[in-house]
Structure formats: structure tokens, C-alpha cells
Amino acid sequence: MSIAKPLKKLVSAVILDLDGTLLHTDGIVSDVLKAFVVKYGKQWDGRETQKILGRTPLEAAAAVVEDYELPCSTDDFLTQFTPLLYDQWCKIKVLPGANRLIKHLSGHNVPMALASNSPRENIESKISYQQGWMGSFSVIIGGDEVRTGKPSPEIFLEAAKRLNVKPSSCLVIEDSLPGVTAGKAAGMEVVAVPSIPKSHLYTEADEVINSLLDLQPELWGLPPFEDWMEGALPIEPWHIGGPVVKGFGRGSKVLGIPTANLSTKGYSALLSEHPSGVYFGWAGLSSQGLYKMVMSIGWNPYFNNTEKTIEPWLLHEFDGDFYGEELRLVIVGYIRPEANFSSLESLIAKIHEDRRIAERVLDIPMYSQYRDDPYLKGSSL
């Protein structure tokens, strides 16, 4: 029997950040910056990512110009860089759980505001590519509509004023440290969805979650999601594949769970779009057939990985190894966020619980239909 979690606080409105919270803007920005700094003989290595997250365009530009010692002013940088970014907005992908959350809150008539340090015109341009978003927000407010952007609380206080609700009745959902600081300074409740894998930095937030897939609105007095079934959440299917590679040697030896690891080479952009956690779906091995599969994506904090990995467990007893064989996966559901464990035994127990959930729910038609996905049998996407 599940035990209901206690209510954190009753709220009546939700204020959402945009970049890094709803949209995977960071990947596009990094790609454009890589190409931009090359013409100055520099190489973008991402070291400024944390400095520019959640900042106003002017602040972010100043940080890049200073740290990379670019021979241009901040204004010149923005004049050259901004049009390049505009051209890429149509390619920005929605972060997992964003469409689900917006539809859910809108469907239950929960007042929503969008509050971003980006200029208002830029915000509206970005969300124009997302069906239904423009009409879902009662209020949209940009950094150019307030005197001071985040981490100042001004933008959130103005959003609450336009929503006609008290600041203390608002829940802010943010990915950046400046946004979290701004929300708390405004006297609001804040849920942090860190866009960098350093959740220990978000101590000001009232709750820190791994992704929007893990948000529990009922903890804030809002209507609960009703799409979880038997410990699993359906997601928009996605695909990944490649030859099976040798992993860390811990799957069979340490855990007693033989994983069929995939190389992350060439998949950094795809992995950045999907939060770490435990997923399930179907696996196709080029010479052996189709199998149920449960997999982890992430840093595996118990083993303190230094890179994000993909570790599928094909739910079948195989006679031997199949290193080098082509493995194709269709991922159709989500079980839980990545977690650390106090002991190896508790980690193993949780992995087997994940397996039981995956084995059971993959027989449900909404998941079993993907056994016939052509990608599993070698078709290109």
C-alpha cells in the first residue's frame, strides 16, 4: 500500500522559467558558441556554462567575452551572436515532461506564468514553435520588462501581480541558481530542476527534482498527474543503438546483472536531452531477436561515474557475451530518477524491483505495441 506524502504547502498558481526548464536551449547555445568563438581562434569548452545559466543576455555575453578574452565589446558580441541564435530557435527541443506539465496545469485551469530573463520578443518567438504553449500562459514576462533580472525577485513579483495572486501562493519551477534565488527572494515556493548535475548547490530550493517527469503537483495542493500506471510512466518513444561495448566490469561481477553497454560516443546531444534515471522498452539484437529491456542512464552515483552512461539490461538469459553485436533500443517508459544507495545490497534490490516493473508493464498494449517498431529490426529512423 502506498503512503501519501505530506502536503508541502498549498499554492494556487505556477510560474515557470523557460530556457533549461521547459526548453533544451543550452544545447543550441553551446553549439552556436562553439562555431562563434572559432573565428577568434578560441575553442568553446563549456567552462562558462554555469556562469551563463539563468543570466540575462547581457550578463551572459559579458562572461563569455571576458573569460575567452574575445577582441570585441559585449555589445558587439550580442550584435553578431544574437542573429545566429535566432536562426536555431526552430530546432530547440522540448525537455521531457514539459508538454505533459503544461497540458496538465492548463487542463485543470491552474493559472500559469512564464517568466524568463530573455527579452519578451525572444520568449514569444521560441514558444511559437510549440503547439498550444502561447495560449496556455495567462502571463508572459521577459527580462526587458523589469528593471533587474534574476536573481532579483522583481520578475517573479511582477508575474504574481499580473496573475493577481499573492507571491506566497505561487510555485516557481526553475533550473538555474539565479532563478532559485529570485523565487525565494520573492517569498515563493521553489522547485529546482537542475540543468547541471550538481543538485547539492540548490540548497535554497524547497524541493530539488531530477526532471519534470518527477514533479508531484499534489505535494503543493495542485491536481495530481493520473498517467502513472503500476510504477511506470509512458513517455514519447525515442531510439538509440550501436555495437555492444565492454563496460566497467561491474554488471556481472559486482551486481550479478549482465548489462549490454552502449558507447556514448556520438550521443552526447541525445543524452543531454534526457534526464538521468531508469527507463524501459524493447531491445533488438541483430542476430538474436527482440527482448524486454530495462536501462539506466546517468552517472550511477554509487559507483561515482565521471561520465553519463547508457547501461541496458536485456531481460533474458543468454548463453554467452555478444560484444560488438548491433543493439537497437526503443525507450517507451520511465520508472524513477537516478539515486544513490547506502549499500550495494540496497542498490541490487532496487535494480531487481525495476526489472519486475519493466517485465510486467511491457505486456500492457500501450507498451507492447513497440515490439513492432521497425528500428528494432534494422530500419533507419
Short mmCIF file of C-alpha atoms in Angstrom, two decimals:
data_model
loop_
_atom_site.label_atom_id
_atom_site.label_comp_id
_atom_site.label_asym_id
_atom_site.label_seq_id
_atom_site.Cartn_x
_atom_site.Cartn_y
_atom_site.Cartn_z
CA MET A 1 0.00 0.00 0.00
CA SER A 2 1.38 3.41 -0.95
CA ILE A 3 1.61 6.08 1.73
CA ALA A 4 0.52 9.58 0.77
CA LYS A 5 3.30 12.14 1.14
CA PRO A 6 2.52 15.15 3.32
CA LEU A 7 1.49 18.39 1.64
CA LYS A 8 4.41 20.81 1.45
CA LYS A 9 2.35 23.95 1.00
CA LEU A 10 -0.88 24.94 -0.72
CA VAL A 11 -0.28 27.05 -3.83
CA SER A 12 -2.74 28.39 -6.39
CA ALA A 13 -0.51 29.45 -9.32
CA VAL A 14 2.64 28.25 -11.06
CA ILE A 15 5.43 30.41 -12.53
CA LEU A 16 7.74 28.65 -14.95
CA ASP A 17 11.15 29.54 -16.29
CA LEU A 18 11.68 28.80 -19.98
CA ASP A 19 15.28 28.11 -21.02
CA GLY A 20 16.64 24.96 -19.39
CA THR A 21 13.36 24.31 -17.60
CA LEU A 22 10.91 23.78 -20.46
CA LEU A 23 13.19 24.05 -23.48
CA HIS A 24 16.61 22.46 -24.04
CA THR A 25 18.12 25.80 -25.03
CA ASP A 26 21.52 25.09 -23.51
CA GLY A 27 22.45 22.62 -26.26
CA ILE A 28 21.62 25.10 -29.02
CA VAL A 29 23.50 27.92 -27.27
CA SER A 30 26.59 25.71 -26.85
CA ASP A 31 26.53 24.67 -30.49
CA VAL A 32 26.29 28.28 -31.69
CA LEU A 33 29.01 29.41 -29.26
CA LYS A 34 31.35 26.68 -30.49
CA ALA A 35 31.05 27.95 -34.03
CA PHE A 36 31.21 31.60 -32.98
CA VAL A 37 34.39 31.61 -30.89
CA VAL A 38 36.31 29.60 -33.51
CA LYS A 39 36.55 32.68 -35.73
CA TYR A 40 38.52 34.32 -32.91
CA GLY A 41 40.85 31.33 -32.69
CA LYS A 42 39.19 30.10 -29.49
CA GLN A 43 37.65 26.75 -28.59
CA TRP A 44 34.41 26.62 -26.61
CA ASP A 45 34.87 24.06 -23.84
CA GLY A 46 31.72 24.77 -21.84
CA ARG A 47 33.57 26.09 -18.80
CA GLU A 48 31.28 29.13 -18.72
CA THR A 49 28.06 27.09 -18.73
CA GLN A 50 27.39 27.55 -15.04
CA LYS A 51 28.15 31.29 -15.20
CA ILE A 52 25.70 31.98 -18.03
CA LEU A 53 22.83 29.73 -16.89
CA GLY A 54 19.83 31.82 -15.92
CA ARG A 55 21.59 35.14 -16.57
CA THR A 56 20.36 37.98 -18.74
CA PRO A 57 21.72 38.01 -22.30
CA LEU A 58 23.96 40.97 -21.44
CA GLU A 59 25.42 39.27 -18.35
CA ALA A 60 25.98 36.01 -20.21
CA ALA A 61 27.68 37.80 -23.10
CA ALA A 62 29.94 39.73 -20.74
CA ALA A 63 31.04 36.47 -19.06
CA VAL A 64 31.93 34.84 -22.39
CA VAL A 65 33.79 37.92 -23.72
CA GLU A 66 35.83 38.26 -20.52
CA ASP A 67 36.69 34.61 -19.91
CA TYR A 68 37.57 33.84 -23.52
CA GLU A 69 39.34 37.20 -23.94
CA LEU A 70 37.45 37.94 -27.14
CA PRO A 71 38.61 41.08 -29.00
CA CYS A 72 35.15 42.64 -29.06
CA SER A 73 32.84 44.50 -26.71
CA THR A 74 29.84 42.88 -25.07
CA ASP A 75 27.50 44.87 -27.32
CA ASP A 76 29.43 43.81 -30.44
CA PHE A 77 29.27 40.20 -29.27
CA LEU A 78 25.48 40.37 -28.90
CA THR A 79 25.09 42.12 -32.25
CA GLN A 80 26.92 39.29 -34.02
CA PHE A 81 25.80 36.36 -31.88
CA THR A 82 22.06 37.01 -31.44
CA PRO A 83 21.05 36.61 -35.12
CA LEU A 84 22.91 33.28 -35.25
CA LEU A 85 20.90 32.13 -32.26
CA TYR A 86 17.59 33.30 -33.75
CA ASP A 87 18.15 31.03 -36.74
CA GLN A 88 18.35 27.99 -34.45
CA TRP A 89 15.28 28.55 -32.29
CA CYS A 90 13.11 26.39 -34.52
CA LYS A 91 15.42 23.47 -33.62
CA ILE A 92 15.13 23.82 -29.84
CA LYS A 93 13.70 20.64 -28.33
CA VAL A 94 11.18 20.43 -25.53
CA LEU A 95 12.56 18.91 -22.34
CA PRO A 96 10.97 15.66 -21.13
CA GLY A 97 7.85 16.31 -19.08
CA ALA A 98 7.36 19.91 -20.25
CA ASN A 99 4.44 19.33 -22.60
CA ARG A 100 2.87 16.98 -20.08
CA LEU A 101 3.10 19.59 -17.29
CA ILE A 102 1.75 22.47 -19.38
CA LYS A 103 -1.20 20.41 -20.65
CA HIS A 104 -1.92 19.14 -17.15
CA LEU A 105 -1.95 22.55 -15.45
CA SER A 106 -3.83 24.18 -18.32
CA GLY A 107 -6.40 21.37 -18.34
CA HIS A 108 -7.05 21.92 -14.63
CA ASN A 109 -7.25 25.71 -15.05
CA VAL A 110 -4.24 26.37 -12.85
CA PRO A 111 -3.03 29.93 -13.55
CA MET A 112 0.41 29.85 -15.18
CA ALA A 113 3.01 32.48 -15.93
CA LEU A 114 6.19 32.26 -17.97
CA ALA A 115 9.00 34.40 -16.51
CA SER A 116 12.39 34.44 -18.22
CA ASN A 117 15.43 36.69 -18.27
CA SER A 118 15.23 36.60 -22.08
CA PRO A 119 13.56 39.57 -23.82
CA ARG A 120 9.80 39.18 -24.23
CA GLU A 121 10.06 39.09 -28.03
CA ASN A 122 12.55 36.22 -27.84
CA ILE A 123 10.35 34.25 -25.46
CA GLU A 124 7.34 34.51 -27.73
CA SER A 125 9.42 33.58 -30.76
CA LYS A 126 10.77 30.44 -29.04
CA ILE A 127 7.41 29.18 -27.79
CA SER A 128 5.70 29.91 -31.12
CA TYR A 129 7.21 26.65 -32.36
CA GLN A 130 5.46 24.69 -29.58
CA GLN A 131 1.83 23.87 -30.23
CA GLY A 132 -0.56 25.20 -27.61
CA TRP A 133 2.02 26.91 -25.44
CA MET A 134 1.19 30.52 -26.26
CA GLY A 135 -2.42 30.16 -25.18
CA SER A 136 -1.62 28.18 -22.02
CA PHE A 137 0.05 31.03 -20.12
CA SER A 138 -2.04 33.77 -18.56
CA VAL A 139 1.09 35.89 -18.24
CA ILE A 140 4.37 36.02 -20.18
CA ILE A 141 7.04 38.36 -18.87
CA GLY A 142 10.57 38.94 -20.13
CA GLY A 143 13.70 40.34 -18.60
CA ASP A 144 13.33 43.54 -20.64
CA GLU A 145 10.04 44.30 -18.85
CA VAL A 146 11.63 44.70 -15.40
CA ARG A 147 14.44 46.87 -14.13
CA THR A 148 16.57 43.96 -12.89
CA GLY A 149 16.55 40.34 -13.99
CA LYS A 150 17.06 37.23 -11.89
CA PRO A 151 18.49 36.77 -9.27
CA SER A 152 16.46 39.87 -8.39
CA PRO A 153 12.92 38.83 -7.34
CA GLU A 154 11.36 41.61 -9.44
CA ILE A 155 10.34 39.45 -12.40
CA PHE A 156 8.54 36.91 -10.19
CA LEU A 157 6.83 39.60 -8.13
CA GLU A 158 5.62 41.24 -11.35
CA ALA A 159 4.37 37.86 -12.62
CA ALA A 160 2.37 37.32 -9.41
CA LYS A 161 0.95 40.83 -9.68
CA ARG A 162 -0.21 40.21 -13.25
CA LEU A 163 -1.69 36.84 -12.22
CA ASN A 164 -3.48 38.66 -9.40
CA VAL A 165 -2.23 36.20 -6.76
CA LYS A 166 -0.13 36.67 -3.64
CA PRO A 167 3.57 35.81 -4.04
CA SER A 168 3.25 33.33 -1.17
CA SER A 169 0.62 31.43 -3.20
CA CYS A 170 2.98 30.86 -6.15
CA LEU A 171 5.12 27.87 -7.00
CA VAL A 172 8.21 28.66 -9.09
CA ILE A 173 9.82 25.92 -11.21
CA GLU A 174 13.41 26.79 -12.18
CA ASP A 175 16.58 25.17 -13.48
CA SER A 176 19.17 27.82 -12.60
CA LEU A 177 20.67 29.08 -9.37
CA PRO A 178 19.82 32.74 -10.15
CA GLY A 179 16.21 31.67 -10.75
CA VAL A 180 16.01 29.75 -7.48
CA THR A 181 17.47 32.71 -5.60
CA ALA A 182 14.96 35.06 -7.25
CA GLY A 183 12.00 32.84 -6.42
CA LYS A 184 12.91 32.56 -2.75
CA ALA A 185 13.62 36.30 -2.51
CA ALA A 186 10.09 36.85 -3.87
CA GLY A 187 8.67 34.84 -0.97
CA MET A 188 7.56 31.96 -3.20
CA GLU A 189 7.90 28.20 -3.02
CA VAL A 190 10.56 26.92 -5.43
CA VAL A 191 11.10 23.56 -7.09
CA ALA A 192 14.53 23.28 -8.70
CA VAL A 193 15.11 21.08 -11.74
CA PRO A 194 18.89 21.49 -12.06
CA SER A 195 20.20 21.75 -15.60
CA ILE A 196 23.66 20.84 -14.32
CA PRO A 197 24.33 17.60 -12.39
CA LYS A 198 25.14 19.43 -9.16
CA SER A 199 21.91 19.33 -7.15
CA HIS A 200 23.83 19.94 -3.90
CA LEU A 201 24.24 23.59 -4.98
CA TYR A 202 20.47 24.18 -4.92
CA THR A 203 20.12 24.38 -1.14
CA GLU A 204 17.75 27.36 -1.25
CA ALA A 205 15.08 25.44 -3.14
CA ASP A 206 12.14 23.91 -1.27
CA GLU A 207 12.44 20.77 -3.38
CA VAL A 208 15.00 19.52 -5.89
CA ILE A 209 13.86 17.04 -8.53
CA ASN A 210 15.74 15.24 -11.26
CA SER A 211 13.40 16.25 -14.09
CA LEU A 212 9.87 17.45 -14.75
CA LEU A 213 8.90 13.78 -15.05
CA ASP A 214 9.38 13.56 -11.27
CA LEU A 215 7.24 16.55 -10.30
CA GLN A 216 4.38 15.69 -7.92
CA PRO A 217 1.88 18.57 -8.12
CA GLU A 218 -0.23 17.12 -5.31
CA LEU A 219 2.56 17.95 -2.84
CA TRP A 220 1.71 21.59 -3.49
CA GLY A 221 -2.07 21.22 -3.35
CA LEU A 222 -2.37 21.02 -7.14
CA PRO A 223 -4.21 18.28 -9.09
CA PRO A 224 -2.09 15.10 -9.35
CA PHE A 225 -0.98 13.52 -12.60
CA GLU A 226 -3.02 10.46 -13.46
CA ASP A 227 -0.78 8.84 -16.07
CA TRP A 228 1.42 6.72 -13.80
CA MET A 229 0.43 3.05 -14.00
CA GLU A 230 1.94 0.21 -11.97
CA GLY A 231 5.04 2.22 -11.14
CA ALA A 232 5.70 3.31 -14.71
CA LEU A 233 5.16 6.45 -16.76
CA PRO A 234 4.64 6.39 -20.55
CA ILE A 235 6.92 8.77 -22.44
CA GLU A 236 7.36 9.86 -26.03
CA PRO A 237 9.35 6.94 -27.51
CA TRP A 238 12.95 7.57 -28.51
CA HIS A 239 15.65 5.43 -30.09
CA ILE A 240 19.31 4.72 -29.63
CA GLY A 241 21.60 2.00 -30.91
CA GLY A 242 25.09 0.81 -31.68
CA PRO A 243 27.51 -2.04 -31.06
CA VAL A 244 27.61 -3.56 -27.58
CA VAL A 245 30.80 -2.46 -25.79
CA LYS A 246 32.59 -3.57 -22.66
CA GLY A 247 31.51 -1.55 -19.65
CA PHE A 248 33.07 -1.19 -16.23
CA GLY A 249 33.12 -4.92 -15.47
CA ARG A 250 30.73 -4.48 -12.58
CA GLY A 251 27.44 -5.61 -14.15
CA SER A 252 28.00 -9.35 -13.93
CA LYS A 253 30.86 -9.43 -11.43
CA VAL A 254 29.66 -6.96 -8.79
CA LEU A 255 25.90 -6.72 -9.30
CA GLY A 256 25.14 -10.10 -10.84
CA ILE A 257 23.28 -8.20 -13.56
CA PRO A 258 24.77 -8.51 -17.07
CA THR A 259 24.27 -5.17 -18.82
CA ALA A 260 24.79 -4.68 -22.57
CA ASN A 261 26.51 -1.32 -22.58
CA LEU A 262 26.38 1.12 -25.49
CA SER A 263 29.10 3.61 -26.29
CA THR A 264 28.12 7.22 -25.62
CA LYS A 265 30.34 8.43 -28.47
CA GLY A 266 28.21 10.45 -30.86
CA TYR A 267 25.27 10.55 -28.47
CA SER A 268 26.22 13.45 -26.18
CA ALA A 269 23.49 15.69 -27.62
CA LEU A 270 20.84 12.97 -27.30
CA LEU A 271 21.87 12.11 -23.75
CA SER A 272 21.77 15.78 -22.73
CA GLU A 273 18.11 15.88 -23.77
CA HIS A 274 17.10 13.01 -21.49
CA PRO A 275 17.36 13.16 -17.71
CA SER A 276 19.30 10.53 -15.84
CA GLY A 277 17.13 7.77 -14.47
CA VAL A 278 15.73 4.30 -15.08
CA TYR A 279 13.79 3.62 -18.28
CA PHE A 280 12.37 0.58 -20.04
CA GLY A 281 11.48 -0.57 -23.51
CA TRP A 282 12.40 -3.07 -26.19
CA ALA A 283 15.79 -4.24 -27.45
CA GLY A 284 16.69 -5.74 -30.79
CA LEU A 285 19.90 -7.75 -31.20
CA SER A 286 20.91 -8.13 -34.83
CA SER A 287 21.33 -11.91 -34.73
CA GLN A 288 19.29 -13.00 -31.73
CA GLY A 289 15.88 -11.31 -31.72
CA LEU A 290 13.75 -8.97 -29.58
CA TYR A 291 13.78 -8.71 -25.80
CA LYS A 292 12.28 -6.72 -22.97
CA MET A 293 14.76 -4.23 -21.56
CA VAL A 294 15.28 -2.01 -18.53
CA MET A 295 18.09 0.54 -18.57
CA SER A 296 19.84 3.22 -16.58
CA ILE A 297 21.09 6.50 -17.97
CA GLY A 298 23.28 8.65 -15.82
CA TRP A 299 26.32 8.87 -13.59
CA ASN A 300 25.49 5.94 -11.28
CA PRO A 301 26.37 7.85 -8.09
CA TYR A 302 27.00 4.67 -6.06
CA PHE A 303 29.97 3.96 -8.37
CA ASN A 304 30.76 7.67 -8.83
CA ASN A 305 30.93 7.65 -12.64
CA THR A 306 32.67 10.61 -14.24
CA GLU A 307 30.55 10.47 -17.40
CA LYS A 308 26.94 9.84 -18.29
CA THR A 309 26.50 6.23 -19.39
CA ILE A 310 23.87 4.04 -21.05
CA GLU A 311 23.51 0.63 -19.40
CA PRO A 312 20.66 -1.57 -20.73
CA TRP A 313 19.78 -4.90 -19.09
CA LEU A 314 18.17 -7.28 -21.57
CA LEU A 315 15.69 -9.38 -19.61
CA HIS A 316 16.74 -12.76 -20.95
CA GLU A 317 19.22 -15.49 -20.02
CA PHE A 318 21.92 -15.55 -22.71
CA ASP A 319 24.44 -18.35 -23.15
CA GLY A 320 27.38 -16.02 -23.74
CA ASP A 321 28.58 -12.50 -24.42
CA PHE A 322 27.65 -10.58 -27.56
CA TYR A 323 30.21 -7.78 -27.63
CA GLY A 324 30.30 -5.98 -30.96
CA GLU A 325 26.81 -7.05 -31.95
CA GLU A 326 24.43 -4.33 -33.11
CA LEU A 327 21.96 -3.44 -30.36
CA ARG A 328 18.97 -1.21 -31.02
CA LEU A 329 16.68 0.17 -28.33
CA VAL A 330 13.29 1.85 -28.32
CA ILE A 331 12.68 3.52 -24.97
CA VAL A 332 8.97 3.80 -24.15
CA GLY A 333 8.63 4.44 -20.42
CA TYR A 334 10.18 5.86 -17.27
CA ILE A 335 10.38 4.29 -13.81
CA ARG A 336 12.35 6.56 -11.48
CA PRO A 337 15.12 9.14 -11.18
CA GLU A 338 18.72 8.14 -10.61
CA ALA A 339 19.51 7.71 -6.91
CA ASN A 340 22.40 6.92 -4.62
CA PHE A 341 22.28 4.00 -2.22
CA SER A 342 23.74 3.37 1.20
CA SER A 343 24.77 -0.20 0.36
CA LEU A 344 25.40 -2.49 -2.59
CA GLU A 345 22.59 -4.73 -1.37
CA SER A 346 20.01 -1.92 -1.47
CA LEU A 347 21.18 -0.96 -4.98
CA ILE A 348 20.81 -4.54 -6.23
CA ALA A 349 17.37 -4.86 -4.63
CA LYS A 350 16.21 -1.66 -6.35
CA ILE A 351 17.53 -2.81 -9.74
CA HIS A 352 15.56 -6.06 -9.42
CA GLU A 353 12.46 -4.08 -8.47
CA ASP A 354 12.97 -2.00 -11.65
CA ARG A 355 13.23 -5.25 -13.61
CA ARG A 356 9.95 -6.56 -12.19
CA ILE A 357 8.15 -3.33 -13.10
CA ALA A 358 9.52 -3.39 -16.65
CA GLU A 359 8.70 -7.06 -17.21
CA ARG A 360 5.14 -6.53 -16.03
CA VAL A 361 4.21 -3.30 -17.79
CA LEU A 362 5.79 -4.20 -21.14
CA ASP A 363 2.93 -6.68 -21.58
CA ILE A 364 0.43 -3.80 -21.47
CA PRO A 365 -0.70 -2.94 -25.05
CA MET A 366 0.39 0.71 -24.81
CA TYR A 367 3.98 -0.56 -24.40
CA SER A 368 3.89 -3.97 -26.12
CA GLN A 369 2.94 -2.36 -29.45
CA TYR A 370 6.50 -1.07 -29.77
CA ARG A 371 7.83 -4.61 -30.22
CA ASP A 372 6.98 -3.98 -33.87
CA ASP A 373 8.98 -0.76 -34.15
CA PRO A 374 10.89 -1.08 -37.48
CA TYR A 375 14.00 0.46 -35.90
CA LEU A 376 14.50 -2.66 -33.77
CA LYS A 377 14.84 -4.74 -36.92
CA GLY A 378 17.36 -2.55 -38.66
CA SER A 379 15.36 0.22 -40.34
CA SER A 380 16.82 3.69 -40.22
CA LEU A 381 14.95 6.47 -38.41
#
